[in-house]
């Protein structure tokens, strides 16, 4: 029996988590096994969301960050970064672009800032976006760890999805890639709070981190399942030259194949979640995101910020998505999706089915 058949049989016949079977799928280099894995993931996706592809217009609102994550290009101590914060009008302009393009949803992402001014600024911004776009856009936030009160205020102001990757489910590895005062437990507490307080909650990991094992990746899938996430965003770890992690491990990076396998396995195990074709995949292959769609992902996040901003939002080296928002970039993407038999969905929030099928207080 093939590796993926083995996995599916185990999932259907046993309540035990299929560690060994998942690990075997991650390790295989057999082209036929890999083909079968992606095809099983696509079948599962078609069962739960058809061939729909949802879009979220990504707006990178600021690269100012108070954190010093060892892997991230916009970490506070990277003095080479030219810092920016888009003002309200600039962000509104980008949000309206999402409306014009019929994308249905936006993601507001920035470096992490914890302050009452920031909480308030985002709150006001959300109210204004809701008002000026007549609530026609789904709003996802990706603004890091915050207090329960801040999350509540932002939810009340109109956001309904939150992305907060745990980066890895291995607490020791988490600690190796973050300064001491960033705690794994704190990150997990935020994810659990979001999920239990009515947010559509997304999490995920970087794939191919220095010191990360196949077992870690299998446990990442288990973590995402146990924490009942609605959305998953995972991509390859890509070294950024001006970070401590790259200076210590200059030759380590994630691969496209391992990232695609993770997407496929998450689809097979978690079934009705939304899975993003991470932007970082595009660094490894021009059609990385389309390949992710064929491995089980169902969400693409075209970048909507202006050139002057996007250039300075480099979490990793080699960011290539600089022309998503010119019309030819977008139509090229759509043309390729059409060739692959996929069906872009317009003017809908594109909520993950899992959010409605799971129980949440
Ligand atoms: N390589 C890949 N992904 C990265 N991120 C940050 N730095 C890198 C990097 N060097 C990812 C993290 C974070 C998300 C916003 O970007 O997973 O959660």
XYZ file of C-alpha atoms and ligand atoms in Angstrom:
379
model
C 0.000 0.000 0.000
C 1.248 3.539 -0.723
C 2.391 5.822 2.077
C -0.563 8.169 1.737
C -3.044 5.265 1.582
C -1.476 3.974 4.778
C -1.931 7.383 6.347
C -5.572 7.697 5.307
C -6.370 4.169 6.491
C -4.828 4.958 9.860
C -6.760 8.236 10.113
C -10.014 6.472 9.322
C -9.525 3.440 11.515
C -7.809 4.712 14.625
C -8.171 7.565 17.077
C -4.403 7.595 17.544
C -2.457 10.351 15.870
C -0.588 8.825 12.899
C 2.937 9.957 13.804
C 4.818 7.251 11.926
C 2.712 7.553 8.781
C 3.066 11.343 8.655
C 6.787 11.087 9.206
C 7.101 8.566 6.357
C 5.267 10.949 3.998
C 7.536 13.838 4.981
C 10.672 11.771 4.415
C 9.880 10.122 1.114
C 11.739 11.125 -2.028
C 9.816 8.709 -4.226
C 8.229 10.779 -7.014
C 5.224 8.519 -7.306
C 4.505 8.609 -3.569
C 4.749 12.402 -3.640
C 2.366 12.617 -6.581
C -0.133 10.449 -4.732
C 0.196 12.593 -1.621
C -0.603 15.810 -3.488
C -3.441 14.174 -5.353
C -5.008 12.872 -2.100
C -4.726 16.355 -0.581
C -6.424 17.900 -3.628
C -9.215 15.358 -3.404
C -9.766 16.268 0.230
C -9.776 19.949 -0.650
C -12.328 19.376 -3.387
C -14.514 17.523 -0.904
C -14.493 20.418 1.552
C -14.243 23.571 -0.586
C -14.376 22.428 -4.189
C -11.771 24.014 -6.449
C -12.362 27.460 -4.997
C -9.414 29.758 -4.426
C -9.992 32.644 -2.019
C -7.958 35.843 -2.109
C -6.898 38.179 0.672
C -5.299 41.476 -0.234
C -2.205 41.722 1.966
C -1.448 45.193 3.319
C 1.851 45.427 5.194
C 0.927 48.489 7.212
C 4.196 48.999 9.095
C 7.605 47.378 9.491
C 8.235 48.949 12.898
C 8.752 46.115 15.386
C 9.594 45.895 19.076
C 10.625 42.226 18.820
C 13.980 40.747 18.014
C 13.150 37.347 16.530
C 16.464 35.844 15.426
C 15.215 34.910 11.957
C 13.267 37.993 10.906
C 14.583 40.742 8.651
C 12.488 43.492 10.267
C 13.639 42.682 13.817
C 14.099 45.719 15.987
C 17.908 45.637 16.018
C 18.288 45.483 12.259
C 19.455 49.042 11.721
C 19.651 48.561 7.952
C 15.870 48.583 7.604
C 14.245 51.810 6.563
C 11.209 51.938 8.831
C 7.776 53.089 7.662
C 4.195 53.200 8.868
C 1.425 53.716 6.351
C -1.042 56.385 7.399
C -4.788 55.812 7.535
C -5.452 57.244 4.089
C -2.759 55.089 2.525
C -4.187 51.977 4.152
C -7.721 52.913 3.117
C -6.491 53.383 -0.429
C -5.058 49.849 -0.413
C -8.264 48.435 1.129
C -10.311 50.076 -1.613
C -7.996 48.519 -4.139
C -8.998 45.131 -2.687
C -12.640 46.105 -3.199
C -11.987 47.187 -6.786
C -10.260 43.893 -7.458
C -13.222 42.039 -5.860
C -10.893 40.183 -3.504
C -13.453 39.933 -0.684
C -10.943 40.105 2.180
C -7.856 41.916 3.369
C -5.036 41.086 5.792
C -3.451 43.884 7.802
C 0.038 42.860 8.870
C 2.812 44.699 10.686
C 5.717 44.271 13.039
C 4.675 43.731 16.643
C 3.927 46.790 18.721
C 2.284 46.603 22.128
C 1.057 50.003 23.249
C -2.207 51.710 23.975
C -1.575 54.132 21.089
C -1.173 51.252 18.669
C -4.299 49.503 19.981
C -6.257 52.668 19.491
C -4.810 53.432 16.081
C -5.807 50.007 14.784
C -9.223 50.270 16.407
C -9.927 53.560 14.643
C -8.562 52.211 11.393
C -10.833 49.160 11.549
C -13.910 51.265 12.190
C -13.047 53.461 9.243
C -12.371 50.537 6.895
C -15.697 48.940 7.844
C -17.511 52.192 7.281
C -15.885 53.185 4.016
C -16.037 49.757 2.438
C -19.609 49.124 3.611
C -18.538 45.951 5.417
C -17.874 44.307 2.097
C -14.377 43.172 3.093
C -13.436 40.397 5.478
C -10.684 41.711 7.778
C -7.819 39.574 9.029
C -5.215 40.908 11.433
C -1.639 39.697 11.729
C -0.250 42.014 14.399
C 1.442 39.668 16.822
C 0.956 38.976 20.501
C -1.435 41.349 22.254
C -3.449 41.464 25.457
C -6.918 39.912 25.653
C -8.345 43.404 25.986
C -6.676 44.576 22.794
C -7.871 41.511 20.871
C -11.398 42.158 22.176
C -11.344 45.802 21.122
C -10.128 44.977 17.632
C -12.801 42.333 17.264
C -15.481 44.742 18.344
C -14.163 47.292 15.850
C -14.788 44.884 12.997
C -11.904 42.436 12.457
C -12.839 38.779 12.591
C -9.779 36.724 11.688
C -6.374 36.660 13.335
C -3.144 35.060 12.196
C -0.533 34.239 14.787
C 1.967 31.567 13.845
C 3.506 29.638 16.707
C 6.507 29.258 14.328
C 7.285 25.781 15.754
C 5.496 23.539 18.238
C 8.794 22.507 19.816
C 9.277 24.805 22.845
C 13.058 24.326 22.863
C 13.369 25.171 19.201
C 11.044 28.156 19.745
C 13.391 29.406 22.439
C 16.434 28.958 20.190
C 14.992 31.249 17.544
C 13.601 33.915 19.885
C 15.084 36.098 22.632
C 14.492 34.796 26.156
C 11.688 37.151 26.972
C 9.556 35.786 24.169
C 7.911 32.710 25.625
C 6.363 29.807 23.773
C 3.669 29.533 26.477
C 2.676 33.138 25.914
C 2.346 32.624 22.161
C 0.186 29.550 22.711
C -1.953 31.394 25.280
C -2.646 34.118 22.687
C -3.633 31.557 20.045
C -5.957 29.780 22.475
C -7.489 33.047 23.633
C -8.210 34.121 20.063
C -9.773 30.804 19.240
C -11.970 30.743 22.345
C -13.123 34.350 22.008
C -14.795 34.089 18.634
C -11.974 34.885 16.247
C -11.377 32.778 13.179
C -7.919 31.769 14.232
C -4.922 30.967 12.088
C -1.538 29.643 13.039
C 1.393 27.917 11.430
C 5.093 27.337 11.275
C 8.255 27.931 9.358
C 9.544 24.842 7.594
C 13.234 23.995 7.436
C 14.443 25.927 10.474
C 17.976 25.129 11.659
C 17.741 22.191 14.053
C 14.135 21.341 13.136
C 13.448 17.610 12.681
C 10.781 15.639 10.815
C 9.361 14.751 14.217
C 9.011 18.450 14.997
C 7.019 18.939 11.799
C 4.752 15.999 12.611
C 4.181 17.531 16.043
C 3.408 20.860 14.357
C 0.522 19.176 12.535
C -0.633 17.650 15.824
C -0.449 21.065 17.521
C -2.568 22.707 14.814
C -5.132 19.932 15.167
C -5.228 19.971 18.961
C -5.532 23.744 19.108
C -8.396 23.490 16.669
C -7.170 26.240 14.334
C -9.382 27.385 11.474
C -6.628 28.597 9.183
C -3.065 27.546 8.513
C -0.204 29.576 7.089
C 3.096 27.779 6.662
C 6.066 28.476 4.505
C 9.729 27.738 4.098
C 12.180 29.352 6.487
C 14.317 31.642 4.315
C 17.522 33.104 5.697
C 17.809 36.881 5.865
C 21.450 38.083 5.763
C 21.045 40.658 8.543
C 19.790 38.281 11.212
C 21.585 36.274 13.916
C 20.070 32.978 12.753
C 21.597 33.372 9.291
C 24.901 34.418 10.778
C 24.993 31.213 12.864
C 23.537 28.858 10.263
C 24.359 30.438 6.902
C 23.492 27.401 4.772
C 20.158 26.331 6.224
C 16.904 27.083 4.465
C 13.514 25.486 3.902
C 12.724 23.737 0.629
C 9.738 23.949 -1.670
C 9.118 20.192 -1.596
C 9.018 19.898 2.180
C 6.701 22.934 2.400
C 4.333 21.450 -0.190
C 4.308 18.127 1.663
C 3.400 19.913 4.892
C 0.515 21.680 3.141
C -0.743 18.389 1.734
C -0.537 16.629 5.103
C -2.274 19.444 6.961
C -5.077 19.304 4.375
C -5.451 15.541 4.783
C -5.403 15.650 8.595
C -7.240 18.943 9.346
C -9.583 18.728 6.365
C -11.890 21.779 6.396
C -9.442 24.543 7.344
C -8.291 27.342 5.047
C -4.657 26.922 4.041
C -2.666 29.806 2.593
C -0.226 29.402 -0.238
C 2.466 31.369 1.627
C 4.147 34.262 -0.095
C 7.556 32.842 0.888
C 6.972 29.918 -1.494
C 7.347 32.295 -4.396
C 10.950 32.910 -3.477
C 11.748 29.265 -4.116
C 9.796 29.025 -7.392
C 7.988 31.585 -9.521
C 4.902 29.421 -9.450
C 5.379 28.354 -5.803
C 1.924 29.527 -4.790
C 0.223 27.725 -7.659
C 2.114 24.565 -6.704
C 0.794 24.997 -3.163
C -2.770 25.210 -4.518
C -2.150 21.879 -6.245
C -0.892 20.436 -2.948
C -4.052 21.373 -1.014
C -3.894 25.120 -0.232
C -6.974 27.250 -1.040
C -5.985 30.846 -0.196
C -3.670 33.295 -2.006
C -2.660 36.646 -0.569
C -1.714 39.141 -3.292
C 0.298 42.037 -1.916
C -1.583 45.346 -2.164
C 0.821 47.804 -0.550
C 2.550 50.452 -2.644
C 6.064 49.813 -3.956
C 7.673 52.252 -1.551
C 6.406 50.187 1.394
C 6.753 46.657 0.097
C 10.410 47.176 -0.643
C 11.091 47.677 3.060
C 8.976 44.814 4.359
C 11.579 42.094 3.960
C 11.102 39.338 6.519
C 13.412 37.161 4.423
C 15.678 37.584 1.433
C 14.514 37.411 -2.155
C 10.933 38.619 -1.789
C 9.485 38.481 -5.263
C 5.889 39.516 -4.988
C 6.559 43.085 -5.937
C 4.195 43.163 -8.884
C 1.117 41.339 -7.646
C -0.931 44.447 -7.562
C -0.263 45.755 -10.998
C -2.990 44.473 -13.239
C -0.717 42.331 -15.359
C 0.692 40.548 -12.265
C -2.791 39.695 -11.078
C -4.031 38.588 -14.490
C -0.989 36.353 -14.959
C -1.800 34.671 -11.659
C -5.456 34.255 -12.645
C -4.533 32.856 -16.024
C -2.301 30.239 -14.401
C -4.998 29.296 -11.879
C -7.488 28.893 -14.708
C -5.102 26.621 -16.574
C -4.916 24.497 -13.424
C -8.695 24.156 -13.317
C -9.056 26.286 -10.183
C -11.982 28.635 -9.529
C -11.172 32.047 -8.083
C -13.930 33.291 -5.762
C -14.810 36.995 -5.930
C -16.514 39.335 -3.461
C -16.840 36.788 -0.657
C -15.197 36.754 2.750
C -14.151 33.137 2.153
C -14.539 31.970 5.736
C -13.003 28.632 6.704
C -15.658 25.945 7.066
C -13.883 24.673 10.134
C -14.856 27.764 12.087
C -18.511 26.855 11.758
C -18.060 23.141 12.323
C -15.984 23.402 15.496
C -17.588 24.252 18.768
C -16.584 27.599 20.189
C -18.105 29.421 23.117
N 11.715 33.143 6.620
C 10.457 32.730 6.460
N 9.408 33.236 7.131
C 9.654 34.236 7.987
N 8.835 34.927 8.799
C 9.560 35.842 9.461
N 10.851 35.770 9.111
C 10.933 34.744 8.197
C 12.007 34.163 7.469
N 13.271 34.579 7.617
C 7.419 34.590 8.949
C 7.087 34.201 10.401
C 6.054 35.197 10.823
C 5.471 35.627 9.499
C 4.764 36.937 9.524
O 6.588 35.690 8.654
O 6.563 32.889 10.397
O 5.076 34.668 11.676
